PDB file of C-alpha atoms and ligand atoms in Angstrom:
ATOM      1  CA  UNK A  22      16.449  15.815  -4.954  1.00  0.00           C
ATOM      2  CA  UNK A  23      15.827  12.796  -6.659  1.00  0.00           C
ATOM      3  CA  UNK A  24      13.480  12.036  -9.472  1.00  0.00           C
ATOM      4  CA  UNK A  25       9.966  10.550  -8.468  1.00  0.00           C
ATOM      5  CA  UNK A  26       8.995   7.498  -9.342  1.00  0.00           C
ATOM      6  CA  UNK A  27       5.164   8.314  -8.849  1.00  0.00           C
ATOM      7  CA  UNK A  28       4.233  11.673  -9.776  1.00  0.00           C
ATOM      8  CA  UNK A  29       0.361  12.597  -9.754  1.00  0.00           C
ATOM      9  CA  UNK A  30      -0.842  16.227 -10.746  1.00  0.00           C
ATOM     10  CA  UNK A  31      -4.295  17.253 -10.557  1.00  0.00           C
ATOM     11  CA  UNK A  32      -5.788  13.427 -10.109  1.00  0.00           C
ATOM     12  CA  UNK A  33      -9.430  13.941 -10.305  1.00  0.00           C
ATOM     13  CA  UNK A  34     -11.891  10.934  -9.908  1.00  0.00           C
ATOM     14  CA  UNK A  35     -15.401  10.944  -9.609  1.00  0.00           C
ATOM     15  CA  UNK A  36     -18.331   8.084  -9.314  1.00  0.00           C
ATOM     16  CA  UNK A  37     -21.002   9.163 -11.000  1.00  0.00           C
ATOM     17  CA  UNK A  38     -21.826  12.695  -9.651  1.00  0.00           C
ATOM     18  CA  UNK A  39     -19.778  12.431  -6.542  1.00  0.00           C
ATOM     19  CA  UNK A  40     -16.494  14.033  -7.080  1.00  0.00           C
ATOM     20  CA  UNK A  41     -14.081  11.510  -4.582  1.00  0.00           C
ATOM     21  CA  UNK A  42     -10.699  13.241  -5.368  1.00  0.00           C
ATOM     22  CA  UNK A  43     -10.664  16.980  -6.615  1.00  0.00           C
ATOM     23  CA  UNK A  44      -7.496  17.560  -7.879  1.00  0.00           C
ATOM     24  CA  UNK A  45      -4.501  15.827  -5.746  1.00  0.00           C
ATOM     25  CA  UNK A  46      -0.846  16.329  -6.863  1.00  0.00           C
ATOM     26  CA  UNK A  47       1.486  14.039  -4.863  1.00  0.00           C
ATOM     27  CA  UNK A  48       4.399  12.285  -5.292  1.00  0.00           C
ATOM     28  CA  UNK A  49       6.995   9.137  -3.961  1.00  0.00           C
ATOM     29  CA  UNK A  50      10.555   9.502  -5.062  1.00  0.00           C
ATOM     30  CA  UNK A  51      12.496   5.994  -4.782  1.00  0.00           C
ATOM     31  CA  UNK A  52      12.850   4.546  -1.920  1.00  0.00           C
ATOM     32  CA  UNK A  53      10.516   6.303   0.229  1.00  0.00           C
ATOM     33  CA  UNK A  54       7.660   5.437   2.662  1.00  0.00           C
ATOM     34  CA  UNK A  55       5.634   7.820   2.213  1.00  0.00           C
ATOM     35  CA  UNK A  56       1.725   8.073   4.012  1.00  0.00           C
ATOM     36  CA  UNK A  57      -1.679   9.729   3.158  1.00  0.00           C
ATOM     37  CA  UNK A  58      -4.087  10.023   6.230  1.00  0.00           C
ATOM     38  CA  UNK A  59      -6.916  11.814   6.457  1.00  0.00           C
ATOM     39  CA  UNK A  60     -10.790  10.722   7.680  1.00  0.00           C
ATOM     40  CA  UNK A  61     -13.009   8.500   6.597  1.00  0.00           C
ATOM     41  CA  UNK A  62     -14.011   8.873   3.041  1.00  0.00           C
ATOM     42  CA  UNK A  63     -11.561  11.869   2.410  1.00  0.00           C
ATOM     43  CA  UNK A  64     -10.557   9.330  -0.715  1.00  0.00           C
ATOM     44  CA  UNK A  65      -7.327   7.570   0.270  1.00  0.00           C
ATOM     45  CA  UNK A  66      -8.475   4.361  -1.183  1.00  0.00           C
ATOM     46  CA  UNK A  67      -9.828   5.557  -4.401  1.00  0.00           C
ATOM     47  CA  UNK A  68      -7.032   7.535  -4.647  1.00  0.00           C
ATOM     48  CA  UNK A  69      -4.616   3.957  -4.611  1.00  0.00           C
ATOM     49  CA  UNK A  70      -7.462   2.550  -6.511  1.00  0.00           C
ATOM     50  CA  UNK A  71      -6.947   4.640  -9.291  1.00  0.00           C
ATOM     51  CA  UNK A  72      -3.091   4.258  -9.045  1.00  0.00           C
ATOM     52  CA  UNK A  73      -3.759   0.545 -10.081  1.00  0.00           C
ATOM     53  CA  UNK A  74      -5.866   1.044 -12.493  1.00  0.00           C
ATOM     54  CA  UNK A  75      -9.321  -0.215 -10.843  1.00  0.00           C
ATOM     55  CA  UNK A  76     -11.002   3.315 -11.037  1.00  0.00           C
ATOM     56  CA  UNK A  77     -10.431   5.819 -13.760  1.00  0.00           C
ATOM     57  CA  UNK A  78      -9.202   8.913 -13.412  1.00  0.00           C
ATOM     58  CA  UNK A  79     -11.946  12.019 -14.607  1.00  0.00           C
ATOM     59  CA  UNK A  80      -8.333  14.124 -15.288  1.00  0.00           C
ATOM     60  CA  UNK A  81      -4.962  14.964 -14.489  1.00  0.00           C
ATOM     61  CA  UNK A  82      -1.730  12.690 -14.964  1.00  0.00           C
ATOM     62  CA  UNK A  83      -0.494   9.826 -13.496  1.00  0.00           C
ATOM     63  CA  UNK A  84       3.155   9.239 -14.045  1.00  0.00           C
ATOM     64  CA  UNK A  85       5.423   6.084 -13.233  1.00  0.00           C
ATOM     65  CA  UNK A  86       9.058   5.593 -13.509  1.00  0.00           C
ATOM     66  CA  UNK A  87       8.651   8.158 -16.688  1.00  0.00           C
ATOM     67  CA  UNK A  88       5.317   6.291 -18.000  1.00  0.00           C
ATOM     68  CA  UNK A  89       1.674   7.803 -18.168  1.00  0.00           C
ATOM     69  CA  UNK A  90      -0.018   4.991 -16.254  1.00  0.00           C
ATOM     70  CA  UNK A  91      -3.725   7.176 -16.224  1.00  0.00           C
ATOM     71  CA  UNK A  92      -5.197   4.937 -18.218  1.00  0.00           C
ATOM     72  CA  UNK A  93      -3.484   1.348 -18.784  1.00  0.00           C
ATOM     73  CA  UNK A  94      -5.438  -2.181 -18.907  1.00  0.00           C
ATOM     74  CA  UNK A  95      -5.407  -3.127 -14.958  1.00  0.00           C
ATOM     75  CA  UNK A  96      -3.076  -6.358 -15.635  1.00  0.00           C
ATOM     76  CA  UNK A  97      -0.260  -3.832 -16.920  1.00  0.00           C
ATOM     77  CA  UNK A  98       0.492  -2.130 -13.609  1.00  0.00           C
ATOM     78  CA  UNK A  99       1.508  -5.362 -11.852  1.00  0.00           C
ATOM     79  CA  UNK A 100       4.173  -6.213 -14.799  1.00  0.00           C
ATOM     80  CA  UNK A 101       5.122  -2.395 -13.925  1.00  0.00           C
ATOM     81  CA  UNK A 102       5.976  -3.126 -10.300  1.00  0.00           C
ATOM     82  CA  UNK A 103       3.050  -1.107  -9.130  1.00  0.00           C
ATOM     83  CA  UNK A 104       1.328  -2.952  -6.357  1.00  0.00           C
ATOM     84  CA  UNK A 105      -1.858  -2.884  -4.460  1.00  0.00           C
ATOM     85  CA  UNK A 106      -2.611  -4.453  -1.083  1.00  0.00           C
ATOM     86  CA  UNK A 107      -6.036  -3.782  -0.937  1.00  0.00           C
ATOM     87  CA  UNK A 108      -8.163  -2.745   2.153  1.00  0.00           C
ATOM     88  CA  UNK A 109      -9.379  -5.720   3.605  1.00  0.00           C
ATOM     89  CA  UNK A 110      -6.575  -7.875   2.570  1.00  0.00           C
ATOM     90  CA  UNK A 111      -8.324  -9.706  -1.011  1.00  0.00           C
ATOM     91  CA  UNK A 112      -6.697 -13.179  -0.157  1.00  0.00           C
ATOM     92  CA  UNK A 113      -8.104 -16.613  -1.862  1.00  0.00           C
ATOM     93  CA  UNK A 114      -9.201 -18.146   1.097  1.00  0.00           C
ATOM     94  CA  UNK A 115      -9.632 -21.552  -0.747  1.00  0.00           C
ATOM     95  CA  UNK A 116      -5.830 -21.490  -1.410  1.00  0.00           C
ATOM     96  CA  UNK A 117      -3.028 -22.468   0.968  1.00  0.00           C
ATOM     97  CA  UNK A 118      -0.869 -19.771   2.297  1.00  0.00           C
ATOM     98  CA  UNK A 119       1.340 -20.716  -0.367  1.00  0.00           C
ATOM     99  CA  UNK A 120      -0.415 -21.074  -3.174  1.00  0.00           C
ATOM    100  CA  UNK A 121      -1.879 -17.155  -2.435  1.00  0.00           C
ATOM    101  CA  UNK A 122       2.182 -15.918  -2.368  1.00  0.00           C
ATOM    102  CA  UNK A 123       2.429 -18.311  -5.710  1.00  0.00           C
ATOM    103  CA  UNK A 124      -0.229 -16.032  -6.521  1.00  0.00           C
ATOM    104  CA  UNK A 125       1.756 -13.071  -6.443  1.00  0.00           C
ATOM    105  CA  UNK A 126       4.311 -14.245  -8.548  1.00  0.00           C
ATOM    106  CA  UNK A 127       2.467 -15.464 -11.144  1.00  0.00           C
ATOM    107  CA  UNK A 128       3.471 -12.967 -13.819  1.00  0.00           C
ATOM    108  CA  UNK A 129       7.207 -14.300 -13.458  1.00  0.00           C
ATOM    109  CA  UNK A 130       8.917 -16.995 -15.063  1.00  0.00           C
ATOM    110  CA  UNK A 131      12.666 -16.733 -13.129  1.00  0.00           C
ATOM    111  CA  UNK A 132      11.767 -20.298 -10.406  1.00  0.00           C
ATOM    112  CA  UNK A 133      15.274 -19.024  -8.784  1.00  0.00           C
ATOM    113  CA  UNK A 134      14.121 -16.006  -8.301  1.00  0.00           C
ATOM    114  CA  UNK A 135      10.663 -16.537  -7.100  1.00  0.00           C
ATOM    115  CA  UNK A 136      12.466 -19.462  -4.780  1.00  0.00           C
ATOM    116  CA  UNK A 137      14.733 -16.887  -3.229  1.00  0.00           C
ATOM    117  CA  UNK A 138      11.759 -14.608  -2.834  1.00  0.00           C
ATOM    118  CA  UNK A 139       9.604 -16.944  -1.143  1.00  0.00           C
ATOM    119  CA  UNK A 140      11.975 -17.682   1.168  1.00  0.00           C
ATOM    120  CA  UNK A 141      12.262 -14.271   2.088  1.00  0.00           C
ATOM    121  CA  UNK A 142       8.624 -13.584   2.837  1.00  0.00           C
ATOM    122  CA  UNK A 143       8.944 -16.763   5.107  1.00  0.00           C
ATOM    123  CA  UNK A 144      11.959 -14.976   6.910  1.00  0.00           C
ATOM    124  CA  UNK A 145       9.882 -11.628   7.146  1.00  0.00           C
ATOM    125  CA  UNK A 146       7.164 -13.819   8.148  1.00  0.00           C
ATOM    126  CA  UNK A 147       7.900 -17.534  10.171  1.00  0.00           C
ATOM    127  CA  UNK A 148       4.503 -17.499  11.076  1.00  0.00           C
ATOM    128  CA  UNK A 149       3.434 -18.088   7.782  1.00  0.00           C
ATOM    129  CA  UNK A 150       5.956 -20.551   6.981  1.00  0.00           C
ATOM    130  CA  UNK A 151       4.581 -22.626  10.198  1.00  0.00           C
ATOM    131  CA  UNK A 152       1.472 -22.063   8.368  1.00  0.00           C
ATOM    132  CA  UNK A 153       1.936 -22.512   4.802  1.00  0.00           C
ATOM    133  CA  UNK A 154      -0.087 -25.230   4.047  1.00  0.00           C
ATOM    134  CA  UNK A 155      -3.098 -23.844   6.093  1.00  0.00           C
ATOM    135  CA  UNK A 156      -5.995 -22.290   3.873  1.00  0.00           C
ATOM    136  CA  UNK A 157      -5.807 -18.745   4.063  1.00  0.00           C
ATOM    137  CA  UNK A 158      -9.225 -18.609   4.570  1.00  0.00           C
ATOM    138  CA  UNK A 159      -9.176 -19.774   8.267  1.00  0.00           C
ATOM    139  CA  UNK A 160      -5.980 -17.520   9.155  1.00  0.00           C
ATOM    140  CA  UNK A 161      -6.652 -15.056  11.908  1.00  0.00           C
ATOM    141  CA  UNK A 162      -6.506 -11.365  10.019  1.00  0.00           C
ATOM    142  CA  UNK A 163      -3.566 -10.341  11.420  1.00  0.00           C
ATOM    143  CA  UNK A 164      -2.185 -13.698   9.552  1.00  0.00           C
ATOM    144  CA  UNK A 165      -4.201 -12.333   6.433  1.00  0.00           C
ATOM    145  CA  UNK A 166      -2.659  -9.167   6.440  1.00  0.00           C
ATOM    146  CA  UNK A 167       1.205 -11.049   6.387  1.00  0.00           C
ATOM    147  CA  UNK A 168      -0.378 -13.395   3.340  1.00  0.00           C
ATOM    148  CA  UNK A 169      -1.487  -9.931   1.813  1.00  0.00           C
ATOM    149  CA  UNK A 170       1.506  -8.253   2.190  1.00  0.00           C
ATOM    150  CA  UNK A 171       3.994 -11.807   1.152  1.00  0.00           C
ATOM    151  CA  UNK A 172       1.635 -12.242  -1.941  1.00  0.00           C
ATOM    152  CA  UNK A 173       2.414  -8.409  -3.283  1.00  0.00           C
ATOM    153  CA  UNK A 174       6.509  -8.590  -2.251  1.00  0.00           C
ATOM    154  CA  UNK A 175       6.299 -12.204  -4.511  1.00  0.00           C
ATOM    155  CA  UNK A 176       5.153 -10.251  -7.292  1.00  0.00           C
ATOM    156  CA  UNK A 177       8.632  -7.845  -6.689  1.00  0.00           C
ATOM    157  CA  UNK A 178       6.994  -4.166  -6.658  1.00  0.00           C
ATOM    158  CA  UNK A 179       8.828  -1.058  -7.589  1.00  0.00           C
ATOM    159  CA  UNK A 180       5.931   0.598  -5.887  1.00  0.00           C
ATOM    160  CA  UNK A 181       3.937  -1.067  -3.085  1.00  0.00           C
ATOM    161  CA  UNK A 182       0.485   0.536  -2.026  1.00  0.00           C
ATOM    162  CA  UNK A 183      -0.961  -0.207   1.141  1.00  0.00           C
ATOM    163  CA  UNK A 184      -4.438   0.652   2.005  1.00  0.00           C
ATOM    164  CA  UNK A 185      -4.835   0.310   5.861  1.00  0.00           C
ATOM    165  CA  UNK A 186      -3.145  -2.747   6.821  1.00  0.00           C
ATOM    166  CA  UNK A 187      -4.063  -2.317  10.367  1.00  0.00           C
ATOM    167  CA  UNK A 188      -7.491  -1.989   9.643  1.00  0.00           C
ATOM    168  CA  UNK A 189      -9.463  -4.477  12.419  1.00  0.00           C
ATOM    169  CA  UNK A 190      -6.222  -5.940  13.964  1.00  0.00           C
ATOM    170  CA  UNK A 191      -5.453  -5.906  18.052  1.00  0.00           C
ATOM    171  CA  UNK A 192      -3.305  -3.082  18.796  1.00  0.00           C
ATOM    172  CA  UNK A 193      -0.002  -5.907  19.314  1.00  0.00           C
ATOM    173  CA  UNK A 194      -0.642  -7.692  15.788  1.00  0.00           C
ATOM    174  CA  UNK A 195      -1.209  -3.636  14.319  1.00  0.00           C
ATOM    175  CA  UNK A 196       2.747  -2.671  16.280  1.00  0.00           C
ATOM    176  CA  UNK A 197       4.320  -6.644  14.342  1.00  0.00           C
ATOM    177  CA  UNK A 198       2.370  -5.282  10.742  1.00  0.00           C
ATOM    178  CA  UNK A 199       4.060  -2.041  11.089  1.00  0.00           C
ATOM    179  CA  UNK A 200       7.788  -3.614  12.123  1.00  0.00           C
ATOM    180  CA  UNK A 201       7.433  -5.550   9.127  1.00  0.00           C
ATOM    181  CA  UNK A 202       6.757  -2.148   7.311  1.00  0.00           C
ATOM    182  CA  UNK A 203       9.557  -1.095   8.187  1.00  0.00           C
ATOM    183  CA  UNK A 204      11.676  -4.198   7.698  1.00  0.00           C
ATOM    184  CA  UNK A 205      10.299  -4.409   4.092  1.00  0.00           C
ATOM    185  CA  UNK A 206      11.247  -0.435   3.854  1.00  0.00           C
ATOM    186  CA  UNK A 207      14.783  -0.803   5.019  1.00  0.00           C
ATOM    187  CA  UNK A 208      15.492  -3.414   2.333  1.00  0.00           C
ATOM    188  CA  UNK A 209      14.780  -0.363   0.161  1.00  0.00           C
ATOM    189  CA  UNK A 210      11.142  -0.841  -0.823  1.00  0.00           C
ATOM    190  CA  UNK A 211       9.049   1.962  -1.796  1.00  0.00           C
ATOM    191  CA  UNK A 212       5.585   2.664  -0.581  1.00  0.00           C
ATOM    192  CA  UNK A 213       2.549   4.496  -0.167  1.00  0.00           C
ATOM    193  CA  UNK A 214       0.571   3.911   2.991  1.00  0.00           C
ATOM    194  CA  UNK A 215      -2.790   4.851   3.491  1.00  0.00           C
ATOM    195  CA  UNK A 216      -3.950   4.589   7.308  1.00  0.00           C
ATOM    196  CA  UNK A 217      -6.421   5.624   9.735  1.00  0.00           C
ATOM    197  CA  UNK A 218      -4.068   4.743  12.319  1.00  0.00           C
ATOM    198  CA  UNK A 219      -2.518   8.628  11.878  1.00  0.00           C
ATOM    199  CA  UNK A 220       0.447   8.311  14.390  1.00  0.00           C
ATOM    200  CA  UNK A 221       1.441   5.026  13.357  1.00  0.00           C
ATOM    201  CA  UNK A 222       1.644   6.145  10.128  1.00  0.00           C
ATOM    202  CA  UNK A 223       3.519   8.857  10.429  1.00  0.00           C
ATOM    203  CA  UNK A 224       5.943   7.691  12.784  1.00  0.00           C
ATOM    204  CA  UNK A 225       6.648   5.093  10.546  1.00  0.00           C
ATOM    205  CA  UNK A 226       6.881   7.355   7.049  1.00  0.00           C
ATOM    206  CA  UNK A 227       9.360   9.474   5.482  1.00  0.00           C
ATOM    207  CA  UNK A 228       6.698  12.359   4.473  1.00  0.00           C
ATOM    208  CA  UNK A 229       2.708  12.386   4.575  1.00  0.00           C
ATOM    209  CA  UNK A 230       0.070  13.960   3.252  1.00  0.00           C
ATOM    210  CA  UNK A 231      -3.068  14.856   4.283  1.00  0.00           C
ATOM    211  CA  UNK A 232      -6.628  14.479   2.382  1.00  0.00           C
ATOM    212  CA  UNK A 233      -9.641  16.193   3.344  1.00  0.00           C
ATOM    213  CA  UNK A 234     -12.963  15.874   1.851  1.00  0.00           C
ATOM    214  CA  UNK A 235     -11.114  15.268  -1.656  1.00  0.00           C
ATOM    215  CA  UNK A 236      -8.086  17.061  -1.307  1.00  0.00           C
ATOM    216  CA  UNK A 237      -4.813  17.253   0.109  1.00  0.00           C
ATOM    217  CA  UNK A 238      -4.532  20.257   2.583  1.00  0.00           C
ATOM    218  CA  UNK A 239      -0.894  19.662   3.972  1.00  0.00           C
ATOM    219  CA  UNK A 240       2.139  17.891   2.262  1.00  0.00           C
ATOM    220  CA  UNK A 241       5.204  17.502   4.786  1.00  0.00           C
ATOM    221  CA  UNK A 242       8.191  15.959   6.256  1.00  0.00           C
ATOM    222  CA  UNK A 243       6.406  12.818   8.344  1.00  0.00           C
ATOM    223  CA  UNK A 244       8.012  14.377  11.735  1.00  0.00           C
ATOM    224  CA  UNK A 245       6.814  18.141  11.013  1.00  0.00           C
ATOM    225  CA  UNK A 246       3.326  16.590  10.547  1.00  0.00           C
ATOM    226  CA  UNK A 247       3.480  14.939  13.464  1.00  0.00           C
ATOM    227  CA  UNK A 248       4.908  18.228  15.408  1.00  0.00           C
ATOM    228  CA  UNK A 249       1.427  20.147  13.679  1.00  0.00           C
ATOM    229  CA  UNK A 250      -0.720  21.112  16.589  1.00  0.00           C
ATOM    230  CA  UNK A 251      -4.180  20.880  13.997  1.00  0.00           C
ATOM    231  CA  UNK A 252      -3.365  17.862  12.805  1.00  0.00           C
ATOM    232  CA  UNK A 253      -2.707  16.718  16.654  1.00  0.00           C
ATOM    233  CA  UNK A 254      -6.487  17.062  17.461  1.00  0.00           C
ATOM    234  CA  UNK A 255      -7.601  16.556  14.000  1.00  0.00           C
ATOM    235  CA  UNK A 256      -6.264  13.000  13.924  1.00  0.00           C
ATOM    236  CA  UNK A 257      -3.621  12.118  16.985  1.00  0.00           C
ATOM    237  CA  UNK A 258      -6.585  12.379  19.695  1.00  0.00           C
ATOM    238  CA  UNK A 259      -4.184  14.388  21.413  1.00  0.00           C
TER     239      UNK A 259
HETATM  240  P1  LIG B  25     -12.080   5.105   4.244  1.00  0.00           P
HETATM  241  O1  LIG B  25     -10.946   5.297   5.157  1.00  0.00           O
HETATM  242  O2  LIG B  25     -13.402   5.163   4.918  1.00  0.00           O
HETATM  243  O3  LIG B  25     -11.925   3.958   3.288  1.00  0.00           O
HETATM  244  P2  LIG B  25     -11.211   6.852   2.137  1.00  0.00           P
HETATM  245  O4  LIG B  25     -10.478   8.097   2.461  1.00  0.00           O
HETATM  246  O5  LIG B  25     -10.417   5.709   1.669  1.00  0.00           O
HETATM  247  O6  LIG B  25     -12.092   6.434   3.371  1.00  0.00           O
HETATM  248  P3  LIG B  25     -12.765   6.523  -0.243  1.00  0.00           P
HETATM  249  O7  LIG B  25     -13.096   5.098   0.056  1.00  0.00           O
HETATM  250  O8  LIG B  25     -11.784   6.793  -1.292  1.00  0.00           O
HETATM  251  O9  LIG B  25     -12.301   7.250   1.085  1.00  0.00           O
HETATM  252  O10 LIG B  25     -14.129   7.296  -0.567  1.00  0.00           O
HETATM  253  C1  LIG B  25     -14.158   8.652  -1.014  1.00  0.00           C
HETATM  254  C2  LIG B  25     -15.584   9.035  -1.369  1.00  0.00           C
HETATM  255  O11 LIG B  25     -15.996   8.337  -2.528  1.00  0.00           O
HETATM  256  C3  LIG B  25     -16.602   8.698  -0.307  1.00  0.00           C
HETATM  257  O12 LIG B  25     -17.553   9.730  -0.266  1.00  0.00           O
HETATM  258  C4  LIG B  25     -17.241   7.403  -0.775  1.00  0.00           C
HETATM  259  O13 LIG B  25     -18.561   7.267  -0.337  1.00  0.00           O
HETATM  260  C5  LIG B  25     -17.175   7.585  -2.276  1.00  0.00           C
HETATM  261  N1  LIG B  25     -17.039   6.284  -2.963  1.00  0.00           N
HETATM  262  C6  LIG B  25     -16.047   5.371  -2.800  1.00  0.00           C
HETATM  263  N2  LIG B  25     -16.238   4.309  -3.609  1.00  0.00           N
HETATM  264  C7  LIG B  25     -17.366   4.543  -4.296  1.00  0.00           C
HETATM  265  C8  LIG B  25     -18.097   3.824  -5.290  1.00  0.00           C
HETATM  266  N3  LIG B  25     -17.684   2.648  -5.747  1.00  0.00           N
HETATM  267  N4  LIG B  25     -19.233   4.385  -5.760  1.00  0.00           N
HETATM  268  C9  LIG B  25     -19.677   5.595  -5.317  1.00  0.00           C
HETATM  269  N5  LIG B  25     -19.023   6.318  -4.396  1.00  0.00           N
HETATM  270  C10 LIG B  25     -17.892   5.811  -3.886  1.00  0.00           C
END
């Protein structure tokens, strides 16, 4: 078994008196998809929230490619390679689709790199290339959720979180988002998917985990979870 490149033991986080995430150890070795499901407000996102940085943890250990990440400044974890697309996508809707994938790249200096790069988002992606000098603002959201997506591959992540990209799509733009998962994946990307869409997720991920109500409850191969008659009616619908 290889190394992980994320390894979190007993995360806690809390606002205020509500305690959010009790305790989670999980982790994503390289080059792994790798998806946490689980209801609403089991704490996915403040789970990836805290993974960048935007929420504190209350204890436990956060560990990167070898580095305790708990508790850096947030605009450290970009430079790091770790990523967030954030739950409702976060694009500058006054900006061109360019400009916002400029945007992700804006902690790199290497133009021939960021070239080549841009270029491939616009392969992964010809409808934002058709696009690219529309304001992101009056994209459709499946179009958002490609801009969200280009803007964190620009910024060239070790470790890309997504937290429900197919939150509010039509089921056809949800099936392209998740191809392009995968496409992204197969180029050897590694990621951390949190989704409501249970099935989706899993049948697209390596492992899973589960959250409930704070904590994880089951940790497995992404095809054995699938196979689990509880989580079947807990969160197929089947
Ligand atoms: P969803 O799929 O609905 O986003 P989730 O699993 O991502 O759910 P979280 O958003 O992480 O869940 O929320 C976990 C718990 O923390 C919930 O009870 C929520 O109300 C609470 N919570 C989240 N953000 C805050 C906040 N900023 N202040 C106070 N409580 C919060």
């Amino acid at each position: 078994m290889t190394d992980a490149l994320l390894k979190v033991e007993d995360l806690k986080v809390a606002y205020g008196g509500i305690h959010a995430v009790k305790g989670i150890n999980l982790e994503v070795r390289q080059g792994e998809l790798v998806a946490l499901i689980g209801a609403n407000g089991a704490g996915k996102s403040t789970t990836l929230k805290t993974l960048v940085g935007l929420v504190k943890p209350a204890g436990g250990s956060i560990t990167f490619n070898g580095e305790n990440t708990a508790r850096l400044a947030p605009y450290h974890y970009v430079n790091r390679g770790l990523v967030l697309v954030p739950e409702g996508r976060g694009v500058f809707p006054r900006l061109t689709v360019e400009e916002n994938l400029q945007m992700g790249a804006h902690t790199r200096n290497d133009k021939a790199g960021i070239a080549n790069d841009m270029a491939r988002v616009y392969d992964l992606f010809p409808r934002l290339k058709e696009r690219r000098l529309q304001l992101a603002g009056t994209l459709s959201g499946g179009e958002q959720q490609m801009v969200a997506i280009g803007r964190a591959i620009m910024s060239r992540p070790r470790l890309l979180l997504l937290d429900e990209p197919s939150m509010g799509l039509a089921p056809i733009i949800v099936q392209k988002i998740f191809d392009i998962i995968r496409m992204i994946a197969a180029e050897g990307v590694t990621m951390l998917l949190v989704e409501q869409n249970a099935k989706l997720a899993l049948e697209t991920a390596d492992r899973g985990y589960v959250m409930e109500s704070g904590r994880i409850t089951l940790a497995d191969d992404a095809k054995v979870l699938l196979a689990n008659e509880a989580i079947q009616q807990a969160y197929l619908g089947e």
